[in-house]
Short mmCIF file of C-alpha atoms in Angstrom, two decimals:
data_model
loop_
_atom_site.label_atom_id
_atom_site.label_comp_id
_atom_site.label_asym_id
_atom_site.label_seq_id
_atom_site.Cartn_x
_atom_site.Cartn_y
_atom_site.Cartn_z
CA UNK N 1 -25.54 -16.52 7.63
CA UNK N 2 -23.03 -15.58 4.89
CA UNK N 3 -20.83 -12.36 5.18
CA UNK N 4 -21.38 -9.49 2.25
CA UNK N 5 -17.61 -9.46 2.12
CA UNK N 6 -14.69 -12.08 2.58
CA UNK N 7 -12.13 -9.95 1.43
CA UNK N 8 -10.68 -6.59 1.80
CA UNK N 9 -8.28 -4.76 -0.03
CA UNK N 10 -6.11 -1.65 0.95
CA UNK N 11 -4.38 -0.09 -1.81
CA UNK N 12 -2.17 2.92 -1.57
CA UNK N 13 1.59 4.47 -1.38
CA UNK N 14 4.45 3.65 0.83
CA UNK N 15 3.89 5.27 4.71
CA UNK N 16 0.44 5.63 4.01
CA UNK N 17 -1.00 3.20 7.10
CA UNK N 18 -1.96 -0.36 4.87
CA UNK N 19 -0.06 -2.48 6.81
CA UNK N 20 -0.91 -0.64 9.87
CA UNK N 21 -4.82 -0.91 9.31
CA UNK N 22 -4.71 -4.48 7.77
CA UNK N 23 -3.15 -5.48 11.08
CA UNK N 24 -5.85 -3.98 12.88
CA UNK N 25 -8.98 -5.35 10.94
CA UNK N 26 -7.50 -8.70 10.56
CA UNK N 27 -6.92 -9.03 14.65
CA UNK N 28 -10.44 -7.43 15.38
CA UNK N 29 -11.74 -10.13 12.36
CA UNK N 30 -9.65 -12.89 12.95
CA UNK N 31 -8.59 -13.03 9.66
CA UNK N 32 -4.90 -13.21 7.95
CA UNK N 33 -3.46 -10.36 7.18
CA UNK N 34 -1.23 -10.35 3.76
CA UNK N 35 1.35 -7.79 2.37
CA UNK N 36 1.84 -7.71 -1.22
CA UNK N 37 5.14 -6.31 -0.61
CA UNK N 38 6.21 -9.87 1.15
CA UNK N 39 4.75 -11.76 -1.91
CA UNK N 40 7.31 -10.01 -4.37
CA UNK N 41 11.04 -8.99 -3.97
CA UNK N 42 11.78 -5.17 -4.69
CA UNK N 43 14.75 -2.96 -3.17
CA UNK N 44 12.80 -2.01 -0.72
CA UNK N 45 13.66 1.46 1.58
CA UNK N 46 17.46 2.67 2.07
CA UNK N 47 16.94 2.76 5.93
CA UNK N 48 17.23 1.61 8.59
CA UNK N 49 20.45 0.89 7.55
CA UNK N 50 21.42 0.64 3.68
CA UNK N 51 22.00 -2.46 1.94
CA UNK N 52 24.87 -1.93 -0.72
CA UNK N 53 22.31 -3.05 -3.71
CA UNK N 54 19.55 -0.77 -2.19
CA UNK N 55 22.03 1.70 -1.58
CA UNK N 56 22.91 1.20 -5.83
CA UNK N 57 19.67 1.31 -6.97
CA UNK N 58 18.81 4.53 -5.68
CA UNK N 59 21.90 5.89 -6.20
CA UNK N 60 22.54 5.31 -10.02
CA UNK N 61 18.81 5.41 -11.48
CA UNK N 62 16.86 8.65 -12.33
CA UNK N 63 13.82 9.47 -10.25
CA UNK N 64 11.74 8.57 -13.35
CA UNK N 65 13.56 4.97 -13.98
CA UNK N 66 13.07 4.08 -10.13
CA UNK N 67 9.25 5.02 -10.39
CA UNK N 68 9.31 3.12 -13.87
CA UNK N 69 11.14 0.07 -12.20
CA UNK N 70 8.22 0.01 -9.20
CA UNK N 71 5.04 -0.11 -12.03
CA UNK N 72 6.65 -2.58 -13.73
CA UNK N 73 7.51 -4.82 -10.79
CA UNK N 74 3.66 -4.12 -9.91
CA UNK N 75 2.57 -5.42 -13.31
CA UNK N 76 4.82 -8.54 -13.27
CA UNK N 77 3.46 -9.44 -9.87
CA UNK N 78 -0.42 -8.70 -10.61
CA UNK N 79 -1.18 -12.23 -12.57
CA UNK N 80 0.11 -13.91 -8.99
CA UNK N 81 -1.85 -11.13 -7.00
CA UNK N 82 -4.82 -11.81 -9.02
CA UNK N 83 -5.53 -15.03 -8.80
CA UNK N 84 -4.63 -14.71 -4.75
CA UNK N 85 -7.29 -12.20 -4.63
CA UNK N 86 -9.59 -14.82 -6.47
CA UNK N 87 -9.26 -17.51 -4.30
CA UNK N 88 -9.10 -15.38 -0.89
CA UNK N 89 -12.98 -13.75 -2.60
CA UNK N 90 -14.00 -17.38 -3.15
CA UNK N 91 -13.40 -19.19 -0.11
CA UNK N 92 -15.36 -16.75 1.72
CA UNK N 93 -13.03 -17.96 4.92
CA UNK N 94 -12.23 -14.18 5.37
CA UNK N 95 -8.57 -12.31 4.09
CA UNK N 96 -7.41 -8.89 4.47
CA UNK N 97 -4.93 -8.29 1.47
CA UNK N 98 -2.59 -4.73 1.46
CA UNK N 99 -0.25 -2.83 -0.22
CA UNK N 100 0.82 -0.85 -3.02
CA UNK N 101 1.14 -3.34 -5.68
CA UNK N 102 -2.84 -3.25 -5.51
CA UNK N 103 -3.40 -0.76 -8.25
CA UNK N 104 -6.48 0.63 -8.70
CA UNK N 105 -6.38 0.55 -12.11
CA UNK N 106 -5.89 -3.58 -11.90
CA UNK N 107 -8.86 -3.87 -9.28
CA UNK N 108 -11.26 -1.54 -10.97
CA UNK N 109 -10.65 -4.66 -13.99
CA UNK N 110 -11.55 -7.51 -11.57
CA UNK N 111 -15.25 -8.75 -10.52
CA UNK N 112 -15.44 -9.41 -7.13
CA UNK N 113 -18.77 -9.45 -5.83
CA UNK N 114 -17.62 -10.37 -2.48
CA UNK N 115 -14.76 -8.16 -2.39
CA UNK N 116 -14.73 -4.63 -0.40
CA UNK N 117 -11.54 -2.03 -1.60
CA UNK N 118 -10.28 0.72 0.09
CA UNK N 119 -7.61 3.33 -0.70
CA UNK N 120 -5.51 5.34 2.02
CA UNK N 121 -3.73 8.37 1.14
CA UNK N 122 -2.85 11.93 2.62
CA UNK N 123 -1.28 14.99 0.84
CA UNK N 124 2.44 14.99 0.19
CA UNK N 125 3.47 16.89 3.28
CA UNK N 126 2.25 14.79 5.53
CA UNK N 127 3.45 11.84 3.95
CA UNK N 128 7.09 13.29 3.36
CA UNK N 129 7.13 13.83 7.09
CA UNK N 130 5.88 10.47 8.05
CA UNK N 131 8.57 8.81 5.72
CA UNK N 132 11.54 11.73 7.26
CA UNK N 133 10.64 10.64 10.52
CA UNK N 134 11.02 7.03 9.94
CA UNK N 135 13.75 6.87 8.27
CA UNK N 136 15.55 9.58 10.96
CA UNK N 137 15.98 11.87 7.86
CA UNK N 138 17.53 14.73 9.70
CA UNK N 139 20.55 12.62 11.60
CA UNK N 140 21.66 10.98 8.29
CA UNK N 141 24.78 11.90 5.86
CA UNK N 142 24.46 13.64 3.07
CA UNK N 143 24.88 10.31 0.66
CA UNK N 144 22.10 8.50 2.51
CA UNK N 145 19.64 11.59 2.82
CA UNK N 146 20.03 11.49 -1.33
CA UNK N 147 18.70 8.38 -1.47
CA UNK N 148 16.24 8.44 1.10
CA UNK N 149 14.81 11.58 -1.30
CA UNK N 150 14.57 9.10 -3.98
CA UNK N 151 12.69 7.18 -2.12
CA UNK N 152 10.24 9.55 -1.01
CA UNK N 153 10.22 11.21 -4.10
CA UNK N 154 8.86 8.11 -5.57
CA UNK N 155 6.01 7.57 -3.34
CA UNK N 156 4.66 11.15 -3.68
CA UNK N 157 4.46 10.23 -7.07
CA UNK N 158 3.09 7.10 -6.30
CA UNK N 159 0.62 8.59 -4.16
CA UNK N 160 -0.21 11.11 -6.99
CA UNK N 161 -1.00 8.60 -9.47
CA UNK N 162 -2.94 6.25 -7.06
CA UNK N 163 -5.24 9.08 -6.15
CA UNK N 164 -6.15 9.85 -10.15
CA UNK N 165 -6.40 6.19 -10.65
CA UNK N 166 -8.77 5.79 -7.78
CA UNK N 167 -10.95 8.94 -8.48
CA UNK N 168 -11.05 7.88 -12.08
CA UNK N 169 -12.08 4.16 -11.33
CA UNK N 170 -14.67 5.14 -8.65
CA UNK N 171 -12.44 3.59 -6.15
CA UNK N 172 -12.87 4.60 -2.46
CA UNK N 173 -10.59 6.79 -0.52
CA UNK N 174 -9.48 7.67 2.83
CA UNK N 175 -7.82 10.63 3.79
CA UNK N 176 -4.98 9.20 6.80
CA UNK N 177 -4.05 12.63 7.74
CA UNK N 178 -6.62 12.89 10.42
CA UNK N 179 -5.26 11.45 13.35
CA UNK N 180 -8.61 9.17 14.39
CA UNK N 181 -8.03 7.74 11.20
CA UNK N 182 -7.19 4.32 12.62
CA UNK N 183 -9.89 3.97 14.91
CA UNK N 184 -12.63 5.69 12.80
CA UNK N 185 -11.98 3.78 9.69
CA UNK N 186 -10.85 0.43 11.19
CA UNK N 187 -14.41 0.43 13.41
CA UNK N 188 -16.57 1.13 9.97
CA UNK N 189 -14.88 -1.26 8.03
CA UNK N 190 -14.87 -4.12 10.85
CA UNK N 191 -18.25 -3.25 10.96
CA UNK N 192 -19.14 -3.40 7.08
CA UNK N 193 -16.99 -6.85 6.96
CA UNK N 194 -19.14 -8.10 9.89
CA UNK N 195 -22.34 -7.66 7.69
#
């Protein structure tokens, strides 16, 4: 018997739990787990400790540019994501495929029949504490708490504009405040992929 789906997709900002629940469903599944954000260079976050061009591109660039600088990078990667996504959906050999470069307003283009996509987000607070508590916000400097805002900054954004796209496209979302979030959600969807 053939599976409904081969492929899954988790869009959604930085700290919101992608590569957390890809892990999860691609253990419980068997199948590989990919991050978008290893398929394509990008600064990255200024912690744990701050690389001196991560540490620059925070430092110099307005909020806006940086946020500019991340959609672009998203666009220039989605022809390689694309066709990725393609081939995982046409194997049918099973491929979990996460992270923010996964924009719903690319996917909701794409036909994949045997493709399920999901979208994790939470409300700004909770993901400005996630991302403070990672990156040990409150026993930094001053010069590295500045760009760790930039960072942040940028995903809330990020997560903004995710959650319009995703509402607007039809897209599914899940709400990763809720602490059974993992369990919950990576049960149904193991079970859904299992169909």
């Amino acid at each position: 018997m053939t599976n409904t789906y081969s492929t899954l997709l988790i869009f959604g900002t930085s700290h919101a739990g992608k590569s957390t629940l890809a892990t999860r469903i691609g253990k419980d599944l068997g199948w590989p787990a990919l991050s978008t954000d290893k398929m394509g260079r990008h600064p990255g976050r200024p912690w744990p400790s701050v690389r001196k061009q991560v540490a620059e591109f925070y430092s110099k660039l307005s909020e806006e540019t940086i946020y500019w600088f991340l959609r672009v990078h998203h666009e220039n990667m989605w022809p390689h994501l694309k066709d990725r996504i393609s081939t995982a959906s046409q194997s049918g050999s099973g491929c979990v495929i996460e992270g923010s470069a996964l924009r719903p307003e690319f996917i909701a283009e794409m036909q994949l029949p045997r493709t399920l996509t999901v979208g994790l987000y939470a409300s700004n607070a909770f993901l400005r504490q996630r991302m403070e508590a990672e990156s040990l916000y409150s026993d930094q400097d001053e010069p590295t708490k500045q760009l760790i805002e930039k960072f942040i900054r940028r995903s809330l954004t990020d997560n903004d504009n995710i959650v319009e796209a995703a509402t607007r496209y039809g897209l599914p979302l899940i709400d990763v405040s809720d602490p059974s979030f993992l369990g919950v959600e990576a049960d149904r969807l193991v079970e859904k992929l299992r169909q």
